[in-house]
Amino acid sequence: MTQSPDYTPANTPSARANALLKVMTDKGFVPEGFIQAFTQKMEVEWDPANGARVVARAWVDPEFRELLLRDGTAACEQFGYTGMQGEYIVALENTPTLQNVIVCSLCSCTAWPVLGLPPEWYKSFEFRARLVREGATVLRELGEDLDDDIVVKVWDTTAESRYMVLPVRPEGTDHMSEEELAALVTKDVLIGIARPRLTELASASQEG
Amino acid sequence: MTQSPDYTPANTPSARANALLKVMTDKGFVPEGFIQAFTQKMEVEWDPANGARVVARAWVDPEFRELLLRDGTAACEQFGYTGMQGEYIVALENTPTLQNVIVCSLCSCTAWPVLGLPPEWYKSFEFRARLVREGATVLRELGEDLDDDIVVKVWDTTAESRYMVLPVRPEGTDHMSEEELAALVTKDVLIGIARPRLTELASASQEG
Amino acid sequence: MDGIHDLGGVQGFGKVAHTINSDSYKPVFHEDWEHLGYSLTVVAGGLLGAYATDELRHAIERMSARQYFSAPYFDRIIVGTATLLVEKGLITQEELDEALGSHFQLAVPSNNGGRPAPANANSAPFEIGEQVEVRDEHVEGHIRVPGYCRGKRGIVLHRTTVSWPFPDTIGHGDKNAEHQPTYHVEFRAKELWGQGARDGSVVIDLFEGYLTRIDAEADQSDTQTPLTRA
Amino acid sequence: MDGIHDLGGVQGFGKVAHTINSDSYKPVFHEDWEHLGYSLTVVAGGLLGAYATDELRHAIERMSARQYFSAPYFDRIIVGTATLLVEKGLITQEELDEALGSHFQLAVPSNNGGRPAPANANSAPFEIGEQVEVRDEHVEGHIRVPGYCRGKRGIVLHRTTVSWPFPDTIGHGDKNAEHQPTYHVEFRAKELWGQGARDGSVVIDLFEGYLTRIDAEADQSDTQTPLTRA
């Protein structure tokens, strides 16, 4: 033989997924309407705007900030951001000289209720392999060229803690409402590959 | 995007090989007849029967055996088994309680002139990954179930030494000629995954 | 297991295909089958209770290297889910093949039954600020220690207030797994990647059983890079 | 580099597809393009002298994980050869694409220029029977130290009578590479894989620059598994 039997599968990911769906449905394993409802949850309910609201609250409410850093799960519960993959939430506090970044080198663990499902690039082999070894370089390539005096601290999500980054509130935002502040906090900011930027207000708002 | 750009190449290994051949030929890089002659060398000249002849000689000639173990390259040169991937040959002496086995965990290095080109299984990810960690188990799975008192010594070909295994001459072969003895030494015996067996004389002869 | 999924620090990977804040992340799914990855595994692992999350992780880790690296993300979830449902006897390979119209390639069966948490060699939980060492173990079954921190030393930043079943046990379906807290352990980049590494650190979330206390008396070497002599 | 090609000891791989003495090994090639893998790389590296063997190894190591694991063996040689010929300016990506009629995927470019052999920290060559330690290094470029022996200790069985250019240098095309002998170093299985490993050993062929002498005075620990505290 010249190659392993699984070298070129004779079927596609889509066909495999639908075959498994069919078998599980035929067995009666899949409750009526469950997949639609769960997909709705994944597509709409779990949203980075949730994490953004938590961050904005922490920026304007010192007591809440203290709670968020002490017990992230309890703080997020106040917004109703709980449940699957949100059972033990830990907020990571950035400072002007410290940038926290989240990765899951072994698979794809993410705090779904506050960050939304992990994006493709977060699940990519490239991000998983490289972030823990050359964090600052990866961030620069992604477009966040941090000053040399900023230390990158990478959090590898290897167990059941689920992280969200609490960024530094940008200067020049004193006049902003909590809602306006939340619009500065993108999904990339919550994962930690980006710092919030005032100029992104407009485009971030469009993203909903 | 949902996958890397190279996920499903739009072309086949055969097409890529022939495209490279065309480009190199168009540039005038490929001398007339070279590929045919080199392929002949790979298919015919480099043959495990060569290593078998070396082993058989060592079994019948104590002086040659001493040379083979001291300077494998010089010993093989006496048969004309030299050149590419045969520049520094080291013979590994089995004993009744020691079985040497060769692998190249990083790629596929092999002593071409005495063993022939490496077989597919030798280049497989499975063999490369597992032999250095669980040699005895791999040998058992391949069909060589060694007694527990036999220690497996794996040689990882990570630099320029090229190995061949010198097996123990089986009992009951006193009457055999050098040529008959050589027929006991298969490619698998030279790599070290098998010990020579008297009963394999017939089938081994057929392999030429 | 020291599998090909253990990608942390593996070199040769190119640029991450992303630019910051360039993606709206909507729609969440890009192909119409992708939502089935999570939906079906939540049905199987959650509603049916057929397996724990660590069993799903282990099943995906057991995919052949060729299959793992060629399968898109949600396809790996599908293959892991199908593998476990077959292994648990809830569906069969034949049913999958028939529904698919061709062979449904599953993950490679496990060759071992996992292990219990290491017997408590630590007299007490680790404390914040304490230096700990990751056990230098080679475990054949499921484990949640990335290879790059094995045998390395770091500082405890946090001990979780919740405990979870030990992955090496529950990952093989053994519901008697000991519950343990995990620790956020910070490792300096130079400890992990050598003196040539840039400043910075990596914090890894490690179950108590993966860690050992450093005996101050036995530790006579440099505490920053104690295992490196070069 | 700590690449995905460094497969020694990686777990999760199934049975080797072979049974002893079952294969006649003739014909040597199974598809009519396979011989081109070696033929063309011998033309390019040998006749043209475009690159050294370690450069070819490095080029193959630089293939993306997806490409590496999905490509058959001789295809990897073709891709490595094509990559180097393009990088050396002897052919172009466009010529390959045109001949192929679609995109010819090459390996990922190197992000570094290799390194010289470590300055000689050893006062003399290592002797047969001497215990040596493999430097615990993380090298970004080409290197011929399999990851599984990094930082481990073994016994020298043989020093080659021939010297070769240091792979980390020549592998990046630097012809000023220092020539060094290599050593056959034997490592006990338990040193490599922990106390649970079965008896046996692995002998690795290591360039002098990858090894360090063990200072007997500094070595106060158990010599069999000196780096393991667990």
PDB file of C-alpha atoms in Angstrom, chain D:
ATOM      1  CA  MET D   1      12.293  23.371  14.780  1.00  0.00           C
ATOM      2  CA  ASP D   2       9.746  21.685  16.992  1.00  0.00           C
ATOM      3  CA  GLY D   3       7.689  20.770  13.951  1.00  0.00           C
ATOM      4  CA  ILE D   4       4.920  18.308  13.298  1.00  0.00           C
ATOM      5  CA  HIS D   5       7.436  16.104  11.471  1.00  0.00           C
ATOM      6  CA  ASP D   6       9.038  15.333  14.855  1.00  0.00           C
ATOM      7  CA  LEU D   7       6.879  12.270  15.398  1.00  0.00           C
ATOM      8  CA  GLY D   8       9.005  10.157  17.738  1.00  0.00           C
ATOM      9  CA  GLY D   9       6.903   9.197  20.754  1.00  0.00           C
ATOM     10  CA  VAL D  10       3.779  10.988  19.606  1.00  0.00           C
ATOM     11  CA  GLN D  11       0.829   8.896  20.681  1.00  0.00           C
ATOM     12  CA  GLY D  12      -2.470   8.103  19.060  1.00  0.00           C
ATOM     13  CA  PHE D  13      -1.090   6.350  16.020  1.00  0.00           C
ATOM     14  CA  GLY D  14      -2.545   2.956  15.231  1.00  0.00           C
ATOM     15  CA  LYS D  15      -1.045  -0.228  13.871  1.00  0.00           C
ATOM     16  CA  VAL D  16       1.767  -0.162  11.356  1.00  0.00           C
ATOM     17  CA  ALA D  17       0.303  -1.482   8.117  1.00  0.00           C
ATOM     18  CA  HIS D  18       2.625  -4.435   7.642  1.00  0.00           C
ATOM     19  CA  THR D  19       3.231  -8.063   8.603  1.00  0.00           C
ATOM     20  CA  ILE D  20       6.797  -9.323   8.761  1.00  0.00           C
ATOM     21  CA  ASN D  21       8.184 -10.897   5.617  1.00  0.00           C
ATOM     22  CA  SER D  22       4.849 -10.550   3.850  1.00  0.00           C
ATOM     23  CA  ASP D  23       6.002  -8.073   1.232  1.00  0.00           C
ATOM     24  CA  SER D  24       8.263  -8.837  -1.711  1.00  0.00           C
ATOM     25  CA  TYR D  25       9.189  -5.126  -1.972  1.00  0.00           C
ATOM     26  CA  LYS D  26       9.008  -5.448  -5.713  1.00  0.00           C
ATOM     27  CA  PRO D  27       8.112  -3.380  -7.569  1.00  0.00           C
ATOM     28  CA  VAL D  28       9.891  -0.676  -5.582  1.00  0.00           C
ATOM     29  CA  PHE D  29       7.503   2.017  -6.801  1.00  0.00           C
ATOM     30  CA  HIS D  30       3.742   1.606  -6.750  1.00  0.00           C
ATOM     31  CA  GLU D  31       2.644   4.542  -8.865  1.00  0.00           C
ATOM     32  CA  ASP D  32       4.302   5.735 -12.034  1.00  0.00           C
ATOM     33  CA  TRP D  33       5.189   9.192 -10.678  1.00  0.00           C
ATOM     34  CA  GLU D  34       6.808   8.074  -7.406  1.00  0.00           C
ATOM     35  CA  HIS D  35      10.328   7.594  -8.775  1.00  0.00           C
ATOM     36  CA  LEU D  36      10.307  11.304  -9.649  1.00  0.00           C
ATOM     37  CA  GLY D  37      10.476  12.164  -5.957  1.00  0.00           C
ATOM     38  CA  TYR D  38      14.007  10.898  -5.541  1.00  0.00           C
ATOM     39  CA  SER D  39      15.078  11.362  -9.184  1.00  0.00           C
ATOM     40  CA  LEU D  40      14.250  15.035  -9.328  1.00  0.00           C
ATOM     41  CA  THR D  41      15.671  15.851  -5.915  1.00  0.00           C
ATOM     42  CA  VAL D  42      18.920  14.101  -6.881  1.00  0.00           C
ATOM     43  CA  VAL D  43      19.008  16.205 -10.046  1.00  0.00           C
ATOM     44  CA  ALA D  44      18.349  19.418  -8.114  1.00  0.00           C
ATOM     45  CA  GLY D  45      20.394  18.804  -4.978  1.00  0.00           C
ATOM     46  CA  GLY D  46      23.035  16.531  -6.480  1.00  0.00           C
ATOM     47  CA  LEU D  47      23.674  17.380 -10.138  1.00  0.00           C
ATOM     48  CA  LEU D  48      22.772  21.068  -9.918  1.00  0.00           C
ATOM     49  CA  GLY D  49      24.122  21.370  -6.400  1.00  0.00           C
ATOM     50  CA  ALA D  50      21.220  23.676  -5.592  1.00  0.00           C
ATOM     51  CA  TYR D  51      20.933  22.576  -1.992  1.00  0.00           C
ATOM     52  CA  ALA D  52      22.201  20.195   0.689  1.00  0.00           C
ATOM     53  CA  THR D  53      20.209  17.254   1.999  1.00  0.00           C
ATOM     54  CA  ASP D  54      19.521  19.087   5.265  1.00  0.00           C
ATOM     55  CA  GLU D  55      17.931  21.908   3.290  1.00  0.00           C
ATOM     56  CA  LEU D  56      15.582  19.396   1.689  1.00  0.00           C
ATOM     57  CA  ARG D  57      14.724  17.986   5.109  1.00  0.00           C
ATOM     58  CA  HIS D  58      14.077  21.497   6.378  1.00  0.00           C
ATOM     59  CA  ALA D  59      11.883  22.379   3.393  1.00  0.00           C
ATOM     60  CA  ILE D  60       9.746  19.295   4.025  1.00  0.00           C
ATOM     61  CA  GLU D  61       9.544  20.164   7.717  1.00  0.00           C
ATOM     62  CA  ARG D  62       8.219  23.570   6.712  1.00  0.00           C
ATOM     63  CA  MET D  63       5.175  22.129   4.971  1.00  0.00           C
ATOM     64  CA  SER D  64       1.950  23.073   6.713  1.00  0.00           C
ATOM     65  CA  ALA D  65       0.630  20.383   9.024  1.00  0.00           C
ATOM     66  CA  ARG D  66      -2.386  19.840   6.783  1.00  0.00           C
ATOM     67  CA  GLN D  67      -0.224  19.421   3.723  1.00  0.00           C
ATOM     68  CA  TYR D  68       2.393  17.277   5.489  1.00  0.00           C
ATOM     69  CA  PHE D  69      -0.094  14.805   6.865  1.00  0.00           C
ATOM     70  CA  SER D  70      -2.187  14.545   3.728  1.00  0.00           C
ATOM     71  CA  ALA D  71       0.685  14.206   1.258  1.00  0.00           C
ATOM     72  CA  PRO D  72       2.051  10.751   0.408  1.00  0.00           C
ATOM     73  CA  TYR D  73       5.779  10.287   1.060  1.00  0.00           C
ATOM     74  CA  PHE D  74       7.153  10.956  -2.409  1.00  0.00           C
ATOM     75  CA  ASP D  75       4.839  13.939  -2.797  1.00  0.00           C
ATOM     76  CA  ARG D  76       6.551  15.520   0.211  1.00  0.00           C
ATOM     77  CA  ILE D  77       9.904  15.085  -1.556  1.00  0.00           C
ATOM     78  CA  ILE D  78       8.451  16.739  -4.669  1.00  0.00           C
ATOM     79  CA  VAL D  79       7.051  19.655  -2.655  1.00  0.00           C
ATOM     80  CA  GLY D  80      10.342  20.100  -0.786  1.00  0.00           C
ATOM     81  CA  THR D  81      12.328  20.028  -4.006  1.00  0.00           C
ATOM     82  CA  ALA D  82      10.025  22.493  -5.758  1.00  0.00           C
ATOM     83  CA  THR D  83      10.087  24.813  -2.729  1.00  0.00           C
ATOM     84  CA  LEU D  84      13.881  24.972  -2.684  1.00  0.00           C
ATOM     85  CA  LEU D  85      14.207  25.488  -6.423  1.00  0.00           C
ATOM     86  CA  VAL D  86      11.814  28.433  -6.156  1.00  0.00           C
ATOM     87  CA  GLU D  87      13.577  29.826  -3.081  1.00  0.00           C
ATOM     88  CA  LYS D  88      16.941  29.528  -4.830  1.00  0.00           C
ATOM     89  CA  GLY D  89      15.567  31.391  -7.855  1.00  0.00           C
ATOM     90  CA  LEU D  90      16.117  28.507 -10.280  1.00  0.00           C
ATOM     91  CA  ILE D  91      12.445  28.168 -11.135  1.00  0.00           C
ATOM     92  CA  THR D  92       9.391  30.269 -10.280  1.00  0.00           C
ATOM     93  CA  GLN D  93       6.050  29.689  -8.617  1.00  0.00           C
ATOM     94  CA  GLU D  94       4.414  30.897 -11.823  1.00  0.00           C
ATOM     95  CA  GLU D  95       6.215  28.288 -13.926  1.00  0.00           C
ATOM     96  CA  LEU D  96       5.053  25.579 -11.554  1.00  0.00           C
ATOM     97  CA  ASP D  97       1.484  26.869 -11.546  1.00  0.00           C
ATOM     98  CA  GLU D  98       1.441  27.049 -15.324  1.00  0.00           C
ATOM     99  CA  ALA D  99       2.822  23.540 -15.773  1.00  0.00           C
ATOM    100  CA  LEU D 100       0.320  22.242 -13.226  1.00  0.00           C
ATOM    101  CA  GLY D 101      -2.660  24.178 -14.462  1.00  0.00           C
ATOM    102  CA  SER D 102      -3.507  25.205 -10.874  1.00  0.00           C
ATOM    103  CA  HIS D 103      -1.780  26.484  -7.759  1.00  0.00           C
ATOM    104  CA  PHE D 104       1.304  24.490  -6.758  1.00  0.00           C
ATOM    105  CA  GLN D 105       1.328  24.632  -2.954  1.00  0.00           C
ATOM    106  CA  LEU D 106       4.860  25.040  -1.596  1.00  0.00           C
ATOM    107  CA  ALA D 107       6.209  24.832   1.962  1.00  0.00           C
ATOM    108  CA  VAL D 108       6.033  27.815   4.307  1.00  0.00           C
ATOM    109  CA  PRO D 109       9.099  30.102   4.018  1.00  0.00           C
ATOM    110  CA  SER D 110      11.612  29.909   6.845  1.00  0.00           C
ATOM    111  CA  ASN D 111      11.373  32.779   9.319  1.00  0.00           C
ATOM    112  CA  ASN D 112      15.012  32.509  10.382  1.00  0.00           C
ATOM    113  CA  GLY D 113      18.485  31.910   9.025  1.00  0.00           C
ATOM    114  CA  GLY D 114      19.568  28.977  11.115  1.00  0.00           C
ATOM    115  CA  ARG D 115      22.468  29.105  13.529  1.00  0.00           C
ATOM    116  CA  PRO D 116      26.121  28.155  13.802  1.00  0.00           C
ATOM    117  CA  ALA D 117      27.122  25.171  15.892  1.00  0.00           C
ATOM    118  CA  PRO D 118      27.165  26.121  19.589  1.00  0.00           C
ATOM    119  CA  ALA D 119      30.608  27.386  20.505  1.00  0.00           C
ATOM    120  CA  ASN D 120      32.647  24.531  21.805  1.00  0.00           C
ATOM    121  CA  ALA D 121      31.792  24.335  25.472  1.00  0.00           C
ATOM    122  CA  ASN D 122      33.355  20.922  25.667  1.00  0.00           C
ATOM    123  CA  SER D 123      37.066  20.841  26.311  1.00  0.00           C
ATOM    124  CA  ALA D 124      37.476  17.588  24.405  1.00  0.00           C
ATOM    125  CA  PRO D 125      35.467  15.126  22.324  1.00  0.00           C
ATOM    126  CA  PHE D 126      33.184  12.807  24.243  1.00  0.00           C
ATOM    127  CA  GLU D 127      34.508   9.332  24.903  1.00  0.00           C
ATOM    128  CA  ILE D 128      32.910   5.921  24.521  1.00  0.00           C
ATOM    129  CA  GLY D 129      31.088   5.064  27.735  1.00  0.00           C
ATOM    130  CA  GLU D 130      30.814   8.675  28.824  1.00  0.00           C
ATOM    131  CA  GLN D 131      27.447   9.957  30.031  1.00  0.00           C
ATOM    132  CA  VAL D 132      26.277  13.021  28.111  1.00  0.00           C
ATOM    133  CA  GLU D 133      23.214  15.249  28.188  1.00  0.00           C
ATOM    134  CA  VAL D 134      21.297  16.565  25.204  1.00  0.00           C
ATOM    135  CA  ARG D 135      21.083  20.366  25.355  1.00  0.00           C
ATOM    136  CA  ASP D 136      17.597  21.507  26.352  1.00  0.00           C
ATOM    137  CA  GLU D 137      17.314  23.928  23.460  1.00  0.00           C
ATOM    138  CA  HIS D 138      14.412  25.341  21.486  1.00  0.00           C
ATOM    139  CA  VAL D 139      15.802  26.102  18.065  1.00  0.00           C
ATOM    140  CA  GLU D 140      13.571  27.858  15.574  1.00  0.00           C
ATOM    141  CA  GLY D 141      15.400  26.629  12.484  1.00  0.00           C
ATOM    142  CA  HIS D 142      16.363  23.208  11.233  1.00  0.00           C
ATOM    143  CA  ILE D 143      17.759  20.826  13.821  1.00  0.00           C
ATOM    144  CA  ARG D 144      18.332  17.083  13.986  1.00  0.00           C
ATOM    145  CA  VAL D 145      17.507  16.503  17.625  1.00  0.00           C
ATOM    146  CA  PRO D 146      14.206  14.680  18.033  1.00  0.00           C
ATOM    147  CA  GLY D 147      12.215  16.423  20.755  1.00  0.00           C
ATOM    148  CA  TYR D 148      11.849  13.295  22.834  1.00  0.00           C
ATOM    149  CA  CYS D 149      15.519  13.269  23.883  1.00  0.00           C
ATOM    150  CA  ARG D 150      15.868  16.964  24.677  1.00  0.00           C
ATOM    151  CA  GLY D 151      17.404  17.444  28.121  1.00  0.00           C
ATOM    152  CA  LYS D 152      17.839  13.680  28.549  1.00  0.00           C
ATOM    153  CA  ARG D 153      20.971  11.767  29.486  1.00  0.00           C
ATOM    154  CA  GLY D 154      22.532   8.823  27.746  1.00  0.00           C
ATOM    155  CA  ILE D 155      25.747   6.889  27.237  1.00  0.00           C
ATOM    156  CA  VAL D 156      28.073   7.317  24.252  1.00  0.00           C
ATOM    157  CA  LEU D 157      28.414   4.069  22.276  1.00  0.00           C
ATOM    158  CA  HIS D 158      30.315   5.351  19.238  1.00  0.00           C
ATOM    159  CA  ARG D 159      31.910   8.475  17.800  1.00  0.00           C
ATOM    160  CA  THR D 160      31.910   8.591  14.014  1.00  0.00           C
ATOM    161  CA  THR D 161      35.244   8.654  12.239  1.00  0.00           C
ATOM    162  CA  VAL D 162      33.785  11.066   9.679  1.00  0.00           C
ATOM    163  CA  SER D 163      32.517  14.613  10.219  1.00  0.00           C
ATOM    164  CA  TRP D 164      29.581  16.305   8.537  1.00  0.00           C
ATOM    165  CA  PRO D 165      28.358  19.922   8.305  1.00  0.00           C
ATOM    166  CA  PHE D 166      26.286  20.994  11.315  1.00  0.00           C
ATOM    167  CA  PRO D 167      22.616  20.547  10.280  1.00  0.00           C
ATOM    168  CA  ASP D 168      21.346  23.766  11.899  1.00  0.00           C
ATOM    169  CA  THR D 169      23.747  25.726   9.672  1.00  0.00           C
ATOM    170  CA  ILE D 170      23.877  23.787   6.391  1.00  0.00           C
ATOM    171  CA  GLY D 171      20.117  23.221   6.616  1.00  0.00           C
ATOM    172  CA  HIS D 172      19.720  26.934   5.903  1.00  0.00           C
ATOM    173  CA  GLY D 173      22.141  26.875   2.986  1.00  0.00           C
ATOM    174  CA  ASP D 174      25.176  28.200   4.848  1.00  0.00           C
ATOM    175  CA  LYS D 175      28.144  26.323   3.376  1.00  0.00           C
ATOM    176  CA  ASN D 176      30.433  27.578   6.144  1.00  0.00           C
ATOM    177  CA  ALA D 177      28.840  25.089   8.492  1.00  0.00           C
ATOM    178  CA  GLU D 178      31.270  23.610  10.988  1.00  0.00           C
ATOM    179  CA  HIS D 179      32.017  19.929  10.409  1.00  0.00           C
ATOM    180  CA  GLN D 180      31.488  17.703  13.418  1.00  0.00           C
ATOM    181  CA  PRO D 181      31.416  13.996  14.217  1.00  0.00           C
ATOM    182  CA  THR D 182      28.208  12.500  15.539  1.00  0.00           C
ATOM    183  CA  TYR D 183      27.760  10.231  18.526  1.00  0.00           C
ATOM    184  CA  HIS D 184      25.566   7.190  18.929  1.00  0.00           C
ATOM    185  CA  VAL D 185      24.044   7.911  22.322  1.00  0.00           C
ATOM    186  CA  GLU D 186      22.000   5.264  24.094  1.00  0.00           C
ATOM    187  CA  PHE D 187      19.101   6.376  26.276  1.00  0.00           C
ATOM    188  CA  ARG D 188      17.276   3.999  28.564  1.00  0.00           C
ATOM    189  CA  ALA D 189      13.558   3.777  27.808  1.00  0.00           C
ATOM    190  CA  LYS D 190      12.708   4.850  31.363  1.00  0.00           C
ATOM    191  CA  GLU D 191      14.841   7.973  30.980  1.00  0.00           C
ATOM    192  CA  LEU D 192      12.895   8.913  27.869  1.00  0.00           C
ATOM    193  CA  TRP D 193       9.386   7.770  28.725  1.00  0.00           C
ATOM    194  CA  GLY D 194       9.176   7.581  32.484  1.00  0.00           C
ATOM    195  CA  GLN D 195       9.220   4.809  35.006  1.00  0.00           C
ATOM    196  CA  GLY D 196       6.233   3.079  33.428  1.00  0.00           C
ATOM    197  CA  ALA D 197       8.221   2.320  30.275  1.00  0.00           C
ATOM    198  CA  ARG D 198       9.191  -1.225  29.414  1.00  0.00           C
ATOM    199  CA  ASP D 199      12.891  -2.158  29.419  1.00  0.00           C
ATOM    200  CA  GLY D 200      14.854  -1.306  26.359  1.00  0.00           C
ATOM    201  CA  SER D 201      16.685   1.640  24.946  1.00  0.00           C
ATOM    202  CA  VAL D 202      16.881   4.033  22.039  1.00  0.00           C
ATOM    203  CA  VAL D 203      20.149   5.020  20.376  1.00  0.00           C
ATOM    204  CA  ILE D 204      20.141   8.436  18.723  1.00  0.00           C
ATOM    205  CA  ASP D 205      22.780   9.715  16.315  1.00  0.00           C
ATOM    206  CA  LEU D 206      23.607  13.211  17.597  1.00  0.00           C
ATOM    207  CA  PHE D 207      26.021  15.862  16.392  1.00  0.00           C
ATOM    208  CA  GLU D 208      28.627  16.918  18.931  1.00  0.00           C
ATOM    209  CA  GLY D 209      27.098  20.385  19.200  1.00  0.00           C
ATOM    210  CA  TYR D 210      23.824  18.961  20.514  1.00  0.00           C
ATOM    211  CA  LEU D 211      25.524  17.397  23.536  1.00  0.00           C
ATOM    212  CA  THR D 212      27.027  18.650  26.762  1.00  0.00           C
ATOM    213  CA  ARG D 213      29.468  17.027  29.102  1.00  0.00           C
ATOM    214  CA  ILE D 214      28.091  16.276  32.525  1.00  0.00           C
ATOM    215  CA  ASP D 215      30.177  17.846  35.217  1.00  0.00           C
ATOM    216  CA  ALA D 216      30.606  15.054  37.736  1.00  0.00           C
ATOM    217  CA  GLU D 217      30.908  17.491  40.618  1.00  0.00           C
ATOM    218  CA  ALA D 218      27.713  19.336  39.764  1.00  0.00           C
ATOM    219  CA  ASP D 219      25.833  16.095  39.371  1.00  0.00           C
ATOM    220  CA  GLN D 220      24.518  15.219  42.788  1.00  0.00           C
ATOM    221  CA  SER D 221      21.366  13.475  41.695  1.00  0.00           C
ATOM    222  CA  ASP D 222      20.428   9.988  40.614  1.00  0.00           C
ATOM    223  CA  THR D 223      22.138   9.393  37.313  1.00  0.00           C
ATOM    224  CA  GLN D 224      19.412   7.297  35.787  1.00  0.00           C
ATOM    225  CA  THR D 225      16.564   9.797  35.794  1.00  0.00           C
ATOM    226  CA  PRO D 226      18.218  12.968  36.959  1.00  0.00           C
ATOM    227  CA  LEU D 227      15.642  15.369  35.561  1.00  0.00           C
ATOM    228  CA  THR D 228      12.610  13.736  37.068  1.00  0.00           C
ATOM    229  CA  ARG D 229      11.527  14.717  40.532  1.00  0.00           C
ATOM    230  CA  ALA D 230       7.992  13.362  40.502  1.00  0.00           C
TER     231      ALA D 230
END
